[in-house]
XYZ file of C-alpha atoms in Angstrom:
406
model
C -0.005 0.041 0.011
C 1.262 3.514 -0.891
C 0.175 6.397 1.245
C 0.845 10.346 0.712
C 1.032 12.390 3.889
C 0.672 15.937 3.551
C 1.086 19.397 5.540
C 1.951 22.914 5.299
C 3.052 24.379 8.631
C 5.803 24.460 11.186
C 7.968 21.614 12.333
C 5.192 20.668 14.810
C 3.082 19.895 11.758
C 5.811 18.038 9.765
C 7.565 15.840 12.236
C 4.396 13.730 13.339
C 4.054 12.842 9.631
C 7.647 11.567 9.662
C 6.826 9.475 12.581
C 3.719 8.121 10.955
C 5.617 7.241 7.686
C 8.170 5.447 9.661
C 5.358 3.474 11.605
C 3.609 2.782 8.105
C 6.978 1.469 6.733
C 7.350 -0.983 9.545
C 4.033 -2.509 8.795
C 4.902 -2.818 5.038
C 3.518 0.306 3.484
C 5.379 2.891 1.475
C 4.656 6.563 2.539
C 5.949 9.945 1.183
C 5.333 13.313 2.809
C 4.389 16.499 0.624
C 5.505 19.293 2.968
C 7.112 22.714 2.643
C 10.516 22.746 1.170
C 12.298 24.213 4.279
C 15.743 22.951 4.673
C 15.052 21.932 8.237
C 12.198 19.701 6.933
C 14.314 18.136 4.144
C 16.983 17.088 6.778
C 14.363 15.902 9.079
C 12.590 13.733 6.475
C 16.032 12.608 5.124
C 16.947 11.395 8.698
C 13.645 9.404 8.868
C 14.404 7.774 5.523
C 11.041 9.372 4.059
C 10.851 10.910 0.542
C 9.862 14.510 0.594
C 7.676 16.188 -2.089
C 8.228 19.941 -1.956
C 4.810 21.656 -1.401
C 4.210 25.507 -1.682
C 6.488 28.201 -0.458
C 8.833 27.631 2.476
C 7.401 28.437 5.962
C 10.362 30.573 6.772
C 9.554 32.801 3.945
C 6.203 33.622 5.586
C 7.084 33.579 9.302
C 10.719 34.576 9.593
C 10.026 38.250 9.293
C 10.473 41.291 11.654
C 6.727 41.425 12.174
C 4.008 38.548 12.279
C 1.948 37.864 9.086
C -0.907 40.026 8.638
C -4.592 39.186 7.541
C -3.788 40.415 3.995
C -0.828 37.905 4.019
C -3.285 35.246 4.876
C -5.665 36.160 2.045
C -2.632 35.983 -0.332
C -1.223 32.736 1.116
C -4.643 30.720 1.422
C -5.247 30.592 -2.405
C -1.450 30.078 -3.077
C -1.482 26.854 -0.979
C -4.721 25.665 -2.657
C -3.291 25.960 -6.088
C -0.006 24.217 -4.797
C -1.818 21.355 -3.460
C -3.710 20.753 -6.652
C -0.380 21.083 -8.642
C 1.666 18.943 -6.323
C -0.578 16.237 -4.893
C -2.345 15.103 -8.066
C 0.874 13.597 -9.506
C 2.257 12.758 -6.118
C -0.718 10.677 -5.080
C -1.273 9.143 -8.541
C -0.104 5.641 -7.477
C -1.418 5.893 -3.960
C -4.413 4.390 -2.022
C -4.858 7.012 0.628
C -4.058 10.761 1.233
C -3.899 11.977 4.795
C -3.763 15.713 5.222
C -3.007 17.988 8.252
C -1.490 21.417 9.058
C -2.708 24.711 7.986
C -6.413 24.184 6.409
C -5.368 21.726 3.769
C -8.059 22.585 1.280
C -7.284 20.835 -1.976
C -6.014 17.466 -0.447
C -9.466 15.873 -0.401
C -10.213 17.030 -3.777
C -7.123 15.472 -5.191
C -8.165 11.982 -3.556
C -11.739 12.446 -4.730
C -10.381 13.002 -8.342
C -8.206 10.022 -8.093
C -10.726 7.789 -6.473
C -8.749 7.358 -3.385
C -9.422 7.429 0.396
C -8.960 10.771 2.319
C -8.400 11.336 5.984
C -7.876 14.619 7.858
C -5.523 14.611 10.940
C -5.042 17.233 13.761
C -2.993 17.699 16.700
C -5.582 19.430 18.865
C -9.398 19.999 18.363
C -9.443 23.812 18.305
C -10.568 24.033 14.604
C -13.191 21.311 15.157
C -16.867 22.497 15.627
C -18.114 22.362 19.125
C -21.200 23.354 21.024
C -19.053 23.791 24.154
C -16.226 26.022 22.997
C -15.940 28.969 20.590
C -13.768 29.000 17.466
C -10.306 30.363 17.613
C -9.211 33.447 15.809
C -9.080 33.404 11.945
C -8.455 36.164 9.359
C -11.562 37.925 7.821
C -15.009 39.276 8.929
C -15.068 39.047 12.559
C -17.971 38.040 14.790
C -20.223 40.902 16.472
C -18.720 41.765 19.822
C -20.595 40.194 22.567
C -21.676 37.198 20.444
C -21.642 33.992 22.916
C -23.727 31.549 20.896
C -21.245 28.828 19.841
C -23.371 27.848 17.094
C -23.384 31.183 15.461
C -19.708 31.782 16.281
C -18.879 28.295 14.372
C -21.283 29.130 11.438
C -19.387 32.602 11.023
C -15.948 30.604 11.304
C -16.939 28.622 8.302
C -17.951 31.666 6.369
C -14.370 32.952 7.259
C -12.922 29.508 5.762
C -15.066 29.992 2.731
C -13.812 33.435 2.197
C -10.161 32.254 2.470
C -10.223 29.336 0.448
C -13.470 28.783 -1.355
C -12.910 30.609 -4.679
C -9.521 29.050 -5.393
C -10.790 25.595 -4.179
C -13.920 25.714 -6.512
C -12.018 27.042 -9.542
C -9.565 24.126 -9.346
C -12.453 21.656 -8.885
C -14.171 23.021 -11.891
C -11.028 22.461 -13.928
C -10.868 18.910 -12.872
C -14.685 18.278 -13.592
C -15.677 18.297 -10.003
C -18.610 19.818 -8.568
C -18.465 23.061 -6.171
C -18.024 22.782 -2.533
C -20.228 25.226 -0.476
C -18.813 24.572 2.916
C -14.860 24.110 2.755
C -14.433 23.742 6.333
C -16.667 20.711 6.674
C -15.501 19.200 3.321
C -11.804 19.354 4.649
C -12.433 17.954 8.009
C -14.307 14.977 6.683
C -16.453 12.439 8.665
C -14.119 11.317 11.393
C -10.912 13.203 11.876
C -7.865 11.393 13.487
C -6.627 13.243 16.651
C -2.747 12.658 17.003
C -2.596 13.866 20.813
C -2.167 12.083 23.865
C -5.556 11.470 25.521
C -4.480 12.680 28.922
C -2.871 15.733 27.522
C -5.600 16.530 25.158
C -8.985 14.669 25.938
C -10.235 15.424 22.525
C -13.745 13.934 22.322
C -14.923 16.226 25.215
C -14.065 19.254 23.002
C -15.809 18.600 19.797
C -19.083 17.614 18.301
C -17.321 15.495 15.733
C -16.480 11.816 16.139
C -12.957 11.533 16.593
C -10.352 8.719 16.242
C -7.737 9.525 18.730
C -4.638 7.566 18.565
C -1.956 9.464 20.725
C 0.751 11.576 19.474
C 2.867 10.460 16.537
C 6.427 10.457 17.656
C 9.386 9.977 15.416
C 12.079 7.998 17.155
C 15.407 10.114 17.665
C 18.659 8.189 18.296
C 21.049 11.201 17.641
C 23.517 11.685 20.208
C 23.706 15.009 21.939
C 26.562 17.300 20.437
C 29.855 17.132 22.353
C 29.763 20.655 23.637
C 26.151 20.192 24.936
C 27.029 16.941 26.842
C 30.063 18.580 28.398
C 27.805 21.446 29.543
C 25.132 19.073 31.020
C 27.867 17.205 32.728
C 29.485 20.361 34.055
C 26.882 21.242 36.741
C 23.137 20.870 37.884
C 20.680 20.325 35.298
C 19.918 23.649 33.408
C 16.621 25.190 32.396
C 15.809 24.521 28.685
C 14.328 27.802 26.913
C 13.066 27.338 23.549
C 10.245 28.913 21.334
C 10.474 26.577 18.207
C 9.183 28.021 15.193
C 7.901 31.227 16.638
C 10.210 33.600 14.875
C 8.469 36.919 14.828
C 5.927 35.610 17.505
C 8.525 34.863 20.283
C 8.377 37.277 23.394
C 10.389 40.575 22.873
C 14.010 40.006 24.305
C 13.222 36.621 25.698
C 16.767 35.362 25.687
C 17.800 38.137 28.161
C 14.780 37.799 30.254
C 14.884 33.810 30.334
C 18.650 33.982 31.248
C 18.212 36.579 33.922
C 15.355 34.858 35.374
C 17.274 31.619 35.567
C 20.224 33.224 37.184
C 18.002 34.834 39.788
C 17.085 31.338 40.838
C 20.639 29.940 40.910
C 19.974 28.005 37.507
C 22.006 27.646 34.372
C 20.133 28.124 31.249
C 20.152 26.173 27.903
C 19.015 28.421 25.029
C 17.566 26.712 21.755
C 18.187 29.089 19.120
C 15.211 27.882 16.878
C 13.640 30.431 14.209
C 13.546 33.101 16.865
C 17.293 33.188 16.778
C 17.864 33.188 20.484
C 21.320 34.013 21.316
C 23.519 34.243 24.587
C 23.500 37.717 26.236
C 27.090 37.369 27.276
C 29.964 35.066 27.500
C 29.330 33.602 30.983
C 29.727 29.799 31.234
C 26.295 29.364 32.735
C 24.516 29.722 29.372
C 24.822 27.348 26.401
C 23.210 27.768 22.922
C 22.266 24.692 20.915
C 20.493 24.128 17.449
C 18.341 21.314 16.531
C 18.883 18.754 19.200
C 17.389 15.373 20.190
C 14.707 16.470 22.637
C 14.094 12.812 23.554
C 17.653 12.548 24.799
C 17.911 16.125 26.219
C 14.601 16.783 28.044
C 15.143 14.002 30.871
C 18.449 15.938 31.758
C 17.025 19.489 32.295
C 15.506 20.900 35.353
C 12.615 22.426 33.449
C 11.394 23.383 29.840
C 10.313 26.855 29.209
C 8.585 26.925 25.910
C 5.549 28.437 23.819
C 3.151 25.550 24.163
C 3.399 23.970 20.911
C 1.799 20.526 20.803
C 5.029 18.704 19.985
C 7.204 20.470 22.757
C 4.358 20.001 25.273
C 4.104 16.290 24.705
C 7.925 15.610 24.300
C 8.401 17.390 27.780
C 5.439 15.400 29.440
C 6.841 12.115 28.153
C 10.232 13.074 29.465
C 8.890 13.978 32.879
C 10.366 17.314 32.910
C 8.525 20.202 34.607
C 7.113 22.923 32.127
C 6.661 26.520 32.120
C 4.713 27.371 29.247
C 4.611 31.057 27.669
C 1.772 30.930 25.118
C 1.803 33.023 22.083
C -1.062 32.271 19.612
C -3.438 29.479 18.392
C -3.540 26.357 20.443
C -0.712 27.414 22.737
C -2.796 28.889 25.471
C -4.888 25.598 25.781
C -1.706 23.542 25.969
C -0.538 25.976 28.815
C -3.850 25.598 30.746
C -3.691 21.813 30.472
C -0.066 21.693 31.778
C -1.064 23.720 34.707
C -4.269 21.805 35.242
C -2.394 18.464 35.270
C 0.152 19.922 37.795
C 3.085 19.100 35.474
C 4.101 22.778 35.198
C 3.079 26.372 35.224
C 1.471 28.558 32.732
C 2.799 32.149 32.474
C -0.015 34.674 33.096
C 0.533 36.769 30.009
C 2.491 36.544 26.555
C 5.207 39.210 27.446
C 7.082 37.911 30.570
C 9.530 40.147 32.358
C 12.550 38.939 34.535
C 10.317 39.125 37.522
C 7.245 37.421 36.134
C 9.218 34.707 34.588
C 11.356 33.923 37.653
C 8.306 33.697 39.626
C 6.523 31.227 37.265
C 9.790 29.425 36.796
C 10.103 29.018 40.624
C 6.753 27.397 40.622
C 7.587 24.920 37.820
C 10.718 24.003 39.690
C 8.923 23.127 42.719
C 9.570 19.396 44.079
C 6.007 18.673 44.085
C 5.643 19.627 40.244
C 8.861 17.434 39.365
C 7.265 14.561 41.206
C 3.753 14.940 39.483
C 5.573 15.294 36.148
C 7.333 12.104 36.711
C 4.208 10.454 37.564
C 2.451 11.684 34.615
C 5.122 10.630 32.295
C 4.457 7.038 33.108
C 0.935 7.305 31.724
C 1.968 9.206 28.389
C 1.224 6.722 25.286
C 4.438 6.290 23.138
C 2.692 4.175 20.398
C 0.406 6.723 18.657
C 2.093 6.573 15.221
C 1.754 2.704 15.420
C -1.804 2.870 16.355
C -2.692 5.224 13.591
C -0.640 3.283 10.990
C -2.617 0.222 11.719
C -5.976 2.155 11.579
C -5.035 3.531 8.251
C -3.957 0.028 6.819
C -6.761 -1.759 8.412
C -9.283 0.605 6.412
C -7.499 -0.155 3.255
C -10.319 -2.107 1.801
C -12.965 0.411 2.638
C -14.437 2.444 -0.319
C -13.073 5.761 -0.999
């Protein structure tokens, strides 16, 4: 069986697909990944032995800017990605039996599967984009709901209108070119009947947060056997476990001056600091030996050796820290991050910073809470309950459904 996995988004949207592709390969299937052509993703997929089909522009070209993308940028990007999916996925999926899509609203992926007569599944790493009578939708570019509107049914209907405004014209134009009928509800069309939720059931209890029926598998983890770099290993061995600080792919979304704020907050508590440069480009503020800067690193090997993980609350980092039993301090910025921060605090495995722009004083206080012995003990306990087989569960589900009609 051949499977095409596709996403457009940050590393947190691409790495799980690499993990799923490896699990599919172990069961005898052949998987390829259509994803943004960023060098980081190419190296990641090459390490996993998974073919990369370049899809659309690089993510870095959109987010690594002095200022975050605007609503106008979103209305330019959305049709560009729809076009890229039709142009890229049609030939890439021609010999496949299944297309699985995730990442930024993958309008176009289901349509390619429909044209080819093959199966389609939508996967997500949280439920914030899935309609729910219990929760309002997250922010999305476009005409906003009236101030004071609280009826979730109304809010989700208006969210669907915003999705149509972003993607509908381009999607239906390309569908018409392929002889397919128009779609009047892009969001519902993309989500399908039963989305897969690739998140740990304890960290994100999905079925309670959406009206859709889900197939929750646990997180899709790509095994990482890389050794820690020599300089980092020496730094870890030279003293007490440091505080890790990383904001992943946040780039322009990272808190202002976060490297200085985090370093001084760690020092105020007598802690060494390990900065992950990431797309935000975190660098040391001086030449003191109590701070070390690292690039892409094996978090599975690193996180069990740190005192705490300070991060933005992305799904991947949250679950990696939880699996390692490392206390967390989440400084959420956008999208699903506040929800992950709230769950970390609710479970007692870390703390959530009260606002997105920390000061030395506020970060020190929140970090002190995360470093409390009771939090470390609770984090270790929860780590023993986190699933490690999500990718294998998902792979089996996909292959077991191979004989179902498209």
